[in-house]
Short mmCIF file of C-alpha atoms in Angstrom, two decimals:
data_model
loop_
_atom_site.label_atom_id
_atom_site.label_comp_id
_atom_site.label_asym_id
_atom_site.label_seq_id
_atom_site.Cartn_x
_atom_site.Cartn_y
_atom_site.Cartn_z
CA UNK A 821 89.11 -12.28 -12.84
CA UNK A 822 88.05 -13.75 -16.17
CA UNK A 823 84.34 -13.89 -17.10
CA UNK A 824 83.09 -16.49 -19.60
CA UNK A 825 79.52 -16.35 -20.90
CA UNK A 826 77.94 -19.82 -20.76
CA UNK A 827 75.31 -20.25 -23.44
CA UNK A 828 72.91 -23.04 -24.36
CA UNK A 829 74.74 -24.29 -27.44
CA UNK A 830 71.95 -26.81 -28.14
CA UNK A 831 69.33 -24.08 -28.55
CA UNK A 832 67.70 -23.72 -31.95
CA UNK A 833 67.72 -19.93 -31.59
CA UNK A 834 70.14 -18.05 -33.88
CA UNK A 835 71.64 -16.26 -30.87
CA UNK A 836 72.22 -18.91 -28.23
CA UNK A 837 70.66 -17.86 -24.88
CA UNK A 838 73.04 -16.86 -22.13
CA UNK A 839 72.45 -19.12 -19.14
CA UNK A 840 75.03 -17.83 -16.66
CA UNK A 841 78.67 -16.71 -16.42
CA UNK A 842 81.66 -18.73 -15.30
CA UNK A 843 84.24 -16.71 -13.39
CA UNK A 844 87.85 -17.77 -12.94
CA UNK A 845 89.80 -15.89 -10.29
CA UNK A 846 93.56 -15.30 -10.17
CA UNK A 847 94.05 -18.50 -8.15
CA UNK A 848 92.20 -20.62 -10.72
CA UNK A 849 89.06 -21.07 -8.61
CA UNK A 850 85.88 -21.31 -10.68
CA UNK A 851 82.52 -19.79 -9.80
CA UNK A 852 79.14 -19.67 -11.51
CA UNK A 853 77.21 -16.42 -11.47
CA UNK A 854 73.60 -15.81 -12.49
CA UNK A 855 71.10 -13.10 -11.81
CA UNK A 856 68.20 -13.94 -9.55
CA UNK A 857 65.58 -11.18 -9.58
CA UNK A 858 68.26 -8.82 -10.99
CA UNK A 859 70.65 -9.58 -8.11
CA UNK A 860 73.84 -11.47 -8.98
CA UNK A 861 74.34 -14.74 -7.10
CA UNK A 862 77.70 -16.52 -7.15
CA UNK A 863 78.49 -20.12 -6.23
CA UNK A 864 81.78 -22.02 -6.31
CA UNK A 865 82.04 -24.87 -8.80
CA UNK A 866 83.23 -27.11 -5.94
CA UNK A 867 79.94 -26.45 -4.11
CA UNK A 868 77.95 -27.30 -7.25
CA UNK A 869 79.88 -30.55 -7.76
CA UNK A 870 79.45 -31.52 -4.09
CA UNK A 871 75.67 -31.12 -4.34
CA UNK A 872 75.52 -33.12 -7.57
CA UNK A 873 77.58 -35.96 -6.08
CA UNK A 874 75.37 -36.02 -2.98
CA UNK A 875 72.29 -36.21 -5.18
CA UNK A 876 73.81 -39.09 -7.18
CA UNK A 877 74.55 -41.13 -4.09
CA UNK A 878 71.06 -40.64 -2.70
CA UNK A 879 69.46 -41.57 -6.02
#
């Protein structure tokens, strides 16, 4: 599994803040992982996109 640090590239800070990690598994599936109260939470990119599309259609 490959881990990519996703940072806020628009930040004015010299070291761009790390927002979350993107994980790519051996099958090419993509997940987002962040820490919530020091516990890692992982969500599939497809689930994120589904929720965004649902929000767009109800807007």
